[in-house]
């Protein structure tokens, strides 16, 4: 009867699986169980536990790789017909394209350091930067393959109007920035882990208040006897002689409440934060006397071109002037 009920009430992206030796669900190969809030693209596994009760868990499958044709072009397949999109021959040679790329990059960096830019435009440019093809993000919120990465272009696309111009209001910009941060920041114990910066971000925005109840059988079974007894300290639950009895009492106690283990709080330890800051502190740059590199070492009587207007200026001072 339970099998028939599961078959009739199977949700979208759902599957009926068997339970293992210890009552855990046997998920499909390469599936990753989701312990947090499942996304729309996640799957649901329904199974019968050792007590014969219907249980369900969410899991995530890696994304399928798209086939590639010659020269890395995407292959569009329809039945047995395969069409490979041919790349048009450019008007400029490869060397010319590389020269243009170098010139554009120098101009872009000069403008970013010197040109006046409004705060809302800076935020929009940061969203655009994360959508760049040179940015690789192992997202904790998206389905990605073991060697793949999430594309973040959709967040930047919403900042453009129908004519292809960067045009947005502050509400749209805030939504784009929040969505981007959700895709980038992750505390998962896999390759998407952002490290201490995600912990700091969560502490700044008080994400501790959004942590789910951890007083469940799944999580409390991960705690030692000593940790379980500490969890009883601020409750009316008294430690039992058997660990499983203490755990069951805590699960019942927090059934309508909320328990958050101290180790789950976002604020990183001072040692971890100090180590990260020391590892990422700005390196001292050698002093620049304003002499172009190709003219360095010439005799004092040699005729040279005058240095660039900005040569020798401190970068940080230049950023402040541009901001003003």
mmCIF file of C-alpha atoms in Angstrom:
data_model
loop_
_atom_site.group_PDB
_atom_site.id
_atom_site.type_symbol
_atom_site.label_atom_id
_atom_site.label_comp_id
_atom_site.label_asym_id
_atom_site.label_seq_id
_atom_site.Cartn_x
_atom_site.Cartn_y
_atom_site.Cartn_z
ATOM 1 C CA UNK A 1 0.000 0.000 0.000
ATOM 2 C CA UNK A 2 2.875 2.374 0.788
ATOM 3 C CA UNK A 3 4.594 1.567 -2.494
ATOM 4 C CA UNK A 4 1.358 2.310 -4.346
ATOM 5 C CA UNK A 5 0.932 5.560 -2.398
ATOM 6 C CA UNK A 6 4.466 6.674 -3.284
ATOM 7 C CA UNK A 7 3.891 5.849 -6.947
ATOM 8 C CA UNK A 8 0.656 7.890 -6.985
ATOM 9 C CA UNK A 9 2.152 10.852 -5.088
ATOM 10 C CA UNK A 10 5.573 10.958 -6.724
ATOM 11 C CA UNK A 11 6.554 14.616 -7.270
ATOM 12 C CA UNK A 12 8.127 16.038 -10.410
ATOM 13 C CA UNK A 13 11.771 14.916 -10.679
ATOM 14 C CA UNK A 14 10.948 12.241 -8.127
ATOM 15 C CA UNK A 15 12.033 8.607 -7.886
ATOM 16 C CA UNK A 16 11.324 5.666 -5.590
ATOM 17 C CA UNK A 17 14.521 4.171 -4.148
ATOM 18 C CA UNK A 18 15.388 1.373 -1.758
ATOM 19 C CA UNK A 19 16.748 1.795 1.754
ATOM 20 C CA UNK A 20 20.226 0.625 2.700
ATOM 21 C CA UNK A 21 21.394 -1.542 5.581
ATOM 22 C CA UNK A 22 21.152 1.331 8.066
ATOM 23 C CA UNK A 23 17.895 2.730 6.730
ATOM 24 C CA UNK A 24 19.501 5.371 4.515
ATOM 25 C CA UNK A 25 18.195 5.862 0.954
ATOM 26 C CA UNK A 26 20.230 4.381 -1.915
ATOM 27 C CA UNK A 27 20.585 7.353 -4.238
ATOM 28 C CA UNK A 28 21.489 7.020 -7.943
ATOM 29 C CA UNK A 29 25.205 6.921 -8.877
ATOM 30 C CA UNK A 30 26.958 10.345 -8.732
ATOM 31 C CA UNK A 31 23.980 11.822 -6.865
ATOM 32 C CA UNK A 32 24.751 14.351 -4.130
ATOM 33 C CA UNK A 33 22.331 14.548 -1.232
ATOM 34 C CA UNK A 34 20.991 18.048 -0.463
ATOM 35 C CA UNK A 35 20.720 18.783 3.253
ATOM 36 C CA UNK A 36 19.762 22.445 2.853
ATOM 37 C CA UNK A 37 16.882 24.041 1.003
ATOM 38 C CA UNK A 38 16.428 22.186 -2.330
ATOM 39 C CA UNK A 39 16.278 24.160 -5.571
ATOM 40 C CA UNK A 40 13.742 23.701 -8.354
ATOM 41 C CA UNK A 41 16.183 21.605 -10.378
ATOM 42 C CA UNK A 42 16.874 19.147 -7.535
ATOM 43 C CA UNK A 43 15.401 15.628 -7.456
ATOM 44 C CA UNK A 44 13.380 13.896 -4.738
ATOM 45 C CA UNK A 45 13.926 10.315 -3.578
ATOM 46 C CA UNK A 46 11.076 8.571 -1.736
ATOM 47 C CA UNK A 47 11.711 5.393 0.264
ATOM 48 C CA UNK A 48 10.530 3.306 3.198
ATOM 49 C CA UNK A 49 12.636 3.478 6.354
ATOM 50 C CA UNK A 50 13.229 0.578 8.740
ATOM 51 C CA UNK A 51 9.954 1.344 10.518
ATOM 52 C CA UNK A 52 8.015 1.120 7.260
ATOM 53 C CA UNK A 53 7.337 4.864 7.134
ATOM 54 C CA UNK A 54 7.503 6.850 3.906
ATOM 55 C CA UNK A 55 10.456 9.241 3.882
ATOM 56 C CA UNK A 56 11.827 11.596 1.249
ATOM 57 C CA UNK A 57 15.169 13.331 0.671
ATOM 58 C CA UNK A 58 16.402 15.789 -1.946
ATOM 59 C CA UNK A 59 19.430 15.077 -4.102
ATOM 60 C CA UNK A 60 21.309 16.710 -6.957
ATOM 61 C CA UNK A 61 22.631 15.173 -10.161
ATOM 62 C CA UNK A 62 25.598 16.503 -12.182
ATOM 63 C CA UNK A 63 24.724 18.282 -15.419
ATOM 64 C CA UNK A 64 25.198 16.356 -18.669
ATOM 65 C CA UNK A 65 28.047 17.537 -20.859
ATOM 66 C CA UNK A 66 27.176 19.004 -24.249
ATOM 67 C CA UNK A 67 28.839 17.331 -27.236
ATOM 68 C CA UNK A 68 31.484 19.374 -28.995
ATOM 69 C CA UNK A 69 32.291 19.477 -32.702
ATOM 70 C CA UNK A 70 35.410 20.554 -34.533
ATOM 71 C CA UNK A 71 37.192 23.668 -33.253
ATOM 72 C CA UNK A 72 35.120 23.490 -30.062
ATOM 73 C CA UNK A 73 31.841 24.416 -31.812
ATOM 74 C CA UNK A 74 28.599 23.199 -30.256
ATOM 75 C CA UNK A 75 26.920 20.354 -32.088
ATOM 76 C CA UNK A 76 23.172 20.623 -32.697
ATOM 77 C CA UNK A 77 21.733 17.136 -33.066
ATOM 78 C CA UNK A 78 18.226 16.323 -34.295
ATOM 79 C CA UNK A 79 17.800 12.592 -34.655
ATOM 80 C CA UNK A 80 20.588 11.323 -36.847
ATOM 81 C CA UNK A 81 21.309 14.736 -38.420
ATOM 82 C CA UNK A 82 24.265 16.564 -36.912
ATOM 83 C CA UNK A 83 25.019 20.150 -37.920
ATOM 84 C CA UNK A 84 28.276 21.834 -36.925
ATOM 85 C CA UNK A 85 28.196 25.632 -37.026
ATOM 86 C CA UNK A 86 31.154 26.861 -39.070
ATOM 87 C CA UNK A 87 33.087 29.854 -37.793
ATOM 88 C CA UNK A 88 33.274 32.803 -40.230
ATOM 89 C CA UNK A 89 36.756 33.927 -41.253
ATOM 90 C CA UNK A 90 37.619 37.182 -39.451
ATOM 91 C CA UNK A 91 38.676 40.320 -41.344
ATOM 92 C CA UNK A 92 41.630 40.880 -38.996
ATOM 93 C CA UNK A 93 44.482 38.406 -38.622
ATOM 94 C CA UNK A 94 45.038 36.586 -35.367
ATOM 95 C CA UNK A 95 47.989 38.827 -34.513
ATOM 96 C CA UNK A 96 45.851 41.908 -35.145
ATOM 97 C CA UNK A 97 43.122 40.574 -32.876
ATOM 98 C CA UNK A 98 45.698 39.987 -30.124
ATOM 99 C CA UNK A 99 47.016 43.556 -30.524
ATOM 100 C CA UNK A 100 43.474 44.925 -30.255
ATOM 101 C CA UNK A 101 42.923 42.853 -27.134
ATOM 102 C CA UNK A 102 46.058 44.253 -25.477
ATOM 103 C CA UNK A 103 45.148 47.841 -26.383
ATOM 104 C CA UNK A 104 41.580 47.431 -25.152
ATOM 105 C CA UNK A 105 42.732 45.896 -21.873
ATOM 106 C CA UNK A 106 45.181 48.738 -21.189
ATOM 107 C CA UNK A 107 42.493 51.336 -21.940
ATOM 108 C CA UNK A 108 39.920 49.494 -19.802
ATOM 109 C CA UNK A 109 42.262 49.274 -16.817
ATOM 110 C CA UNK A 110 43.247 52.943 -17.185
ATOM 111 C CA UNK A 111 39.586 53.993 -17.257
ATOM 112 C CA UNK A 112 38.704 51.796 -14.265
ATOM 113 C CA UNK A 113 41.491 53.380 -12.227
ATOM 114 C CA UNK A 114 41.076 57.018 -13.346
ATOM 115 C CA UNK A 115 37.619 57.711 -14.814
ATOM 116 C CA UNK A 116 34.825 58.961 -12.511
ATOM 117 C CA UNK A 117 32.304 56.129 -11.972
ATOM 118 C CA UNK A 118 29.061 56.306 -9.993
ATOM 119 C CA UNK A 119 28.492 53.767 -7.220
ATOM 120 C CA UNK A 120 25.530 52.112 -8.945
ATOM 121 C CA UNK A 121 27.573 51.759 -12.140
ATOM 122 C CA UNK A 122 30.410 50.186 -10.159
ATOM 123 C CA UNK A 123 27.978 47.607 -8.769
ATOM 124 C CA UNK A 124 26.691 46.862 -12.272
ATOM 125 C CA UNK A 125 30.246 46.505 -13.601
ATOM 126 C CA UNK A 126 31.017 44.025 -10.829
ATOM 127 C CA UNK A 127 28.031 41.921 -11.944
ATOM 128 C CA UNK A 128 29.325 42.125 -15.522
ATOM 129 C CA UNK A 129 32.796 41.063 -14.385
ATOM 130 C CA UNK A 130 31.441 37.862 -12.825
ATOM 131 C CA UNK A 131 29.688 37.097 -16.104
ATOM 132 C CA UNK A 132 33.025 37.168 -17.948
ATOM 133 C CA UNK A 133 34.156 34.031 -19.738
ATOM 134 C CA UNK A 134 37.458 34.134 -17.838
ATOM 135 C CA UNK A 135 35.629 33.695 -14.499
ATOM 136 C CA UNK A 136 35.090 30.153 -13.228
ATOM 137 C CA UNK A 137 32.675 29.649 -10.345
ATOM 138 C CA UNK A 138 31.890 26.291 -8.777
ATOM 139 C CA UNK A 139 28.422 27.278 -7.593
ATOM 140 C CA UNK A 140 26.791 25.808 -4.532
ATOM 141 C CA UNK A 141 23.345 26.734 -5.851
ATOM 142 C CA UNK A 142 23.454 25.297 -9.389
ATOM 143 C CA UNK A 143 23.739 21.883 -10.992
ATOM 144 C CA UNK A 144 27.308 21.554 -12.257
ATOM 145 C CA UNK A 145 29.373 18.617 -13.419
ATOM 146 C CA UNK A 146 32.514 17.542 -11.586
ATOM 147 C CA UNK A 147 34.686 19.565 -13.951
ATOM 148 C CA UNK A 148 32.133 22.165 -15.028
ATOM 149 C CA UNK A 149 31.257 25.582 -13.701
ATOM 150 C CA UNK A 150 28.196 27.758 -13.466
ATOM 151 C CA UNK A 151 27.587 30.487 -16.024
ATOM 152 C CA UNK A 152 26.567 33.745 -14.370
ATOM 153 C CA UNK A 153 25.605 35.725 -17.472
ATOM 154 C CA UNK A 154 21.877 35.759 -16.702
ATOM 155 C CA UNK A 155 22.450 38.119 -13.764
ATOM 156 C CA UNK A 156 24.186 40.646 -15.992
ATOM 157 C CA UNK A 157 21.660 40.218 -18.828
ATOM 158 C CA UNK A 158 18.834 41.653 -16.740
ATOM 159 C CA UNK A 159 20.728 44.966 -16.525
ATOM 160 C CA UNK A 160 20.350 45.581 -20.293
ATOM 161 C CA UNK A 161 17.387 47.104 -22.091
ATOM 162 C CA UNK A 162 15.823 45.820 -25.334
ATOM 163 C CA UNK A 163 18.250 47.896 -27.392
ATOM 164 C CA UNK A 164 21.268 46.256 -25.788
ATOM 165 C CA UNK A 165 22.274 49.224 -23.638
ATOM 166 C CA UNK A 166 23.210 49.029 -19.970
ATOM 167 C CA UNK A 167 20.089 50.533 -18.410
ATOM 168 C CA UNK A 168 18.671 49.607 -14.984
ATOM 169 C CA UNK A 169 17.017 50.928 -11.857
ATOM 170 C CA UNK A 170 18.303 50.355 -8.335
ATOM 171 C CA UNK A 171 15.718 47.643 -7.562
ATOM 172 C CA UNK A 172 16.796 45.636 -10.612
ATOM 173 C CA UNK A 173 20.457 46.162 -9.701
ATOM 174 C CA UNK A 174 19.917 44.992 -6.132
ATOM 175 C CA UNK A 175 18.157 41.833 -7.348
ATOM 176 C CA UNK A 176 21.001 41.121 -9.790
ATOM 177 C CA UNK A 177 23.650 41.594 -7.091
ATOM 178 C CA UNK A 178 21.797 39.414 -4.555
ATOM 179 C CA UNK A 179 21.263 36.664 -7.155
ATOM 180 C CA UNK A 180 24.926 36.818 -8.145
ATOM 181 C CA UNK A 181 26.091 36.543 -4.539
ATOM 182 C CA UNK A 182 23.792 33.536 -4.022
ATOM 183 C CA UNK A 183 25.397 31.789 -6.994
ATOM 184 C CA UNK A 184 28.973 32.630 -5.960
ATOM 185 C CA UNK A 185 29.112 32.280 -2.174
ATOM 186 C CA UNK A 186 28.957 28.758 -0.792
ATOM 187 C CA UNK A 187 29.798 26.964 2.455
ATOM 188 C CA UNK A 188 29.262 23.441 1.108
ATOM 189 C CA UNK A 189 31.918 20.829 1.851
ATOM 190 C CA UNK A 190 32.734 20.240 -1.824
ATOM 191 C CA UNK A 191 34.562 22.045 -4.606
ATOM 192 C CA UNK A 192 32.076 24.932 -4.428
ATOM 193 C CA UNK A 193 33.282 25.957 -0.946
ATOM 194 C CA UNK A 194 34.130 29.695 -0.962
ATOM 195 C CA UNK A 195 36.142 29.424 2.234
ATOM 196 C CA UNK A 196 36.339 31.971 5.020
ATOM 197 C CA UNK A 197 34.936 34.810 2.886
ATOM 198 C CA UNK A 198 31.513 33.116 2.767
ATOM 199 C CA UNK A 199 31.602 32.756 6.555
ATOM 200 C CA UNK A 200 32.377 36.472 6.929
ATOM 201 C CA UNK A 201 29.588 37.374 4.492
ATOM 202 C CA UNK A 202 27.094 35.299 6.455
ATOM 203 C CA UNK A 203 28.178 36.903 9.713
ATOM 204 C CA UNK A 204 27.819 40.417 8.277
ATOM 205 C CA UNK A 205 24.214 39.876 7.098
ATOM 206 C CA UNK A 206 23.185 37.875 10.212
ATOM 207 C CA UNK A 207 22.629 34.641 8.274
ATOM 208 C CA UNK A 208 22.710 32.766 11.607
ATOM 209 C CA UNK A 209 19.057 33.754 12.003
ATOM 210 C CA UNK A 210 18.188 31.810 8.844
ATOM 211 C CA UNK A 211 19.846 28.515 9.820
ATOM 212 C CA UNK A 212 17.360 25.656 9.835
ATOM 213 C CA UNK A 213 16.562 23.591 12.910
ATOM 214 C CA UNK A 214 19.449 21.177 13.485
ATOM 215 C CA UNK A 215 17.689 19.291 16.266
ATOM 216 C CA UNK A 216 16.908 16.446 13.872
ATOM 217 C CA UNK A 217 17.778 12.780 13.827
ATOM 218 C CA UNK A 218 20.030 13.257 10.802
ATOM 219 C CA UNK A 219 22.219 15.933 12.389
ATOM 220 C CA UNK A 220 22.168 14.834 16.018
ATOM 221 C CA UNK A 221 23.402 11.407 14.930
ATOM 222 C CA UNK A 222 26.585 13.191 13.849
ATOM 223 C CA UNK A 223 27.308 14.415 17.398
ATOM 224 C CA UNK A 224 29.327 12.609 20.028
ATOM 225 C CA UNK A 225 27.989 11.742 23.478
ATOM 226 C CA UNK A 226 29.786 14.742 24.976
ATOM 227 C CA UNK A 227 28.361 17.110 22.345
ATOM 228 C CA UNK A 228 24.846 15.733 22.912
ATOM 229 C CA UNK A 229 25.146 16.291 26.656
ATOM 230 C CA UNK A 230 26.292 19.873 26.034
ATOM 231 C CA UNK A 231 23.242 20.375 23.804
ATOM 232 C CA UNK A 232 21.053 19.336 26.744
ATOM 233 C CA UNK A 233 22.483 22.085 28.954
ATOM 234 C CA UNK A 234 19.965 24.819 28.095
ATOM 235 C CA UNK A 235 16.986 22.485 27.841
ATOM 236 C CA UNK A 236 14.814 20.428 30.151
ATOM 237 C CA UNK A 237 16.254 17.232 28.645
ATOM 238 C CA UNK A 238 18.489 15.189 30.912
ATOM 239 C CA UNK A 239 21.254 12.988 29.439
ATOM 240 C CA UNK A 240 20.252 9.332 29.276
ATOM 241 C CA UNK A 241 22.425 6.298 29.849
ATOM 242 C CA UNK A 242 22.230 5.397 26.159
ATOM 243 C CA UNK A 243 23.252 7.889 23.501
ATOM 244 C CA UNK A 244 20.321 6.987 21.237
ATOM 245 C CA UNK A 245 17.873 7.729 24.060
ATOM 246 C CA UNK A 246 19.453 11.154 24.645
ATOM 247 C CA UNK A 247 19.299 11.844 20.940
ATOM 248 C CA UNK A 248 15.649 10.791 20.713
ATOM 249 C CA UNK A 249 14.747 13.040 23.644
ATOM 250 C CA UNK A 250 16.467 16.023 22.017
ATOM 251 C CA UNK A 251 14.714 15.375 18.705
ATOM 252 C CA UNK A 252 11.370 15.361 20.509
ATOM 253 C CA UNK A 253 12.290 18.512 22.450
ATOM 254 C CA UNK A 254 13.267 20.491 19.345
ATOM 255 C CA UNK A 255 10.410 19.122 17.236
ATOM 256 C CA UNK A 256 8.538 22.428 17.495
ATOM 257 C CA UNK A 257 11.586 24.546 18.294
ATOM 258 C CA UNK A 258 14.988 25.328 16.830
ATOM 259 C CA UNK A 259 18.456 24.116 17.698
ATOM 260 C CA UNK A 260 21.654 25.455 16.120
ATOM 261 C CA UNK A 261 24.972 23.865 17.014
ATOM 262 C CA UNK A 262 27.661 26.455 17.869
ATOM 263 C CA UNK A 263 29.983 25.024 15.218
ATOM 264 C CA UNK A 264 27.430 25.960 12.536
ATOM 265 C CA UNK A 265 27.524 29.693 13.298
ATOM 266 C CA UNK A 266 28.975 31.818 10.503
ATOM 267 C CA UNK A 267 31.520 33.933 12.362
ATOM 268 C CA UNK A 268 34.970 32.420 11.601
ATOM 269 C CA UNK A 269 37.513 31.916 14.329
ATOM 270 C CA UNK A 270 40.032 34.757 14.735
ATOM 271 C CA UNK A 271 42.816 32.322 13.823
ATOM 272 C CA UNK A 272 41.256 31.407 10.469
ATOM 273 C CA UNK A 273 40.445 34.999 9.586
ATOM 274 C CA UNK A 274 43.920 36.228 10.567
ATOM 275 C CA UNK A 275 45.555 33.493 8.477
ATOM 276 C CA UNK A 276 43.415 34.428 5.454
ATOM 277 C CA UNK A 277 44.174 38.133 5.824
ATOM 278 C CA UNK A 278 47.896 37.455 6.105
ATOM 279 C CA UNK A 279 47.856 35.177 3.045
ATOM 280 C CA UNK A 280 46.012 37.786 0.968
ATOM 281 C CA UNK A 281 47.641 40.982 2.213
ATOM 282 C CA UNK A 282 48.798 43.348 -0.519
ATOM 283 C CA UNK A 283 52.380 42.783 -1.625
ATOM 284 C CA UNK A 284 54.669 45.805 -1.632
ATOM 285 C CA UNK A 285 55.446 47.015 -5.148
ATOM 286 C CA UNK A 286 58.946 48.245 -6.080
ATOM 287 C CA UNK A 287 59.261 52.019 -6.327
ATOM 288 C CA UNK A 288 58.756 53.468 -9.813
ATOM 289 C CA UNK A 289 60.861 56.495 -10.773
ATOM 290 C CA UNK A 290 58.665 57.235 -13.779
ATOM 291 C CA UNK A 291 61.098 55.918 -16.372
ATOM 292 C CA UNK A 292 59.528 53.720 -19.053
ATOM 293 C CA UNK A 293 60.812 50.159 -19.008
ATOM 294 C CA UNK A 294 62.243 50.353 -22.526
ATOM 295 C CA UNK A 295 64.262 53.469 -21.607
ATOM 296 C CA UNK A 296 65.585 52.281 -18.266
ATOM 297 C CA UNK A 297 69.370 52.081 -18.147
ATOM 298 C CA UNK A 298 70.067 54.696 -20.915
ATOM 299 C CA UNK A 299 72.879 57.213 -20.548
ATOM 300 C CA UNK A 300 72.095 60.503 -18.908
ATOM 301 C CA UNK A 301 72.637 62.449 -22.159
ATOM 302 C CA UNK A 302 70.313 60.235 -24.214
ATOM 303 C CA UNK A 303 67.164 61.832 -25.635
ATOM 304 C CA UNK A 304 64.053 60.069 -24.402
ATOM 305 C CA UNK A 305 60.325 60.579 -24.696
ATOM 306 C CA UNK A 306 58.636 62.218 -21.707
ATOM 307 C CA UNK A 307 57.054 59.798 -19.244
ATOM 308 C CA UNK A 308 53.314 59.180 -19.116
ATOM 309 C CA UNK A 309 51.291 61.817 -17.293
ATOM 310 C CA UNK A 310 50.394 59.319 -14.573
ATOM 311 C CA UNK A 311 53.816 57.708 -14.186
ATOM 312 C CA UNK A 312 54.980 57.574 -10.591
ATOM 313 C CA UNK A 313 51.537 58.339 -9.109
ATOM 314 C CA UNK A 314 50.324 56.113 -6.310
ATOM 315 C CA UNK A 315 47.510 53.844 -7.540
ATOM 316 C CA UNK A 316 45.439 54.204 -4.396
ATOM 317 C CA UNK A 317 45.669 58.015 -4.629
ATOM 318 C CA UNK A 318 44.541 57.785 -8.240
ATOM 319 C CA UNK A 319 41.501 55.704 -7.253
ATOM 320 C CA UNK A 320 40.547 58.287 -4.623
ATOM 321 C CA UNK A 321 40.840 61.132 -7.124
ATOM 322 C CA UNK A 322 38.651 59.249 -9.609
ATOM 323 C CA UNK A 323 36.048 58.612 -6.912
ATOM 324 C CA UNK A 324 35.957 62.314 -6.055
#
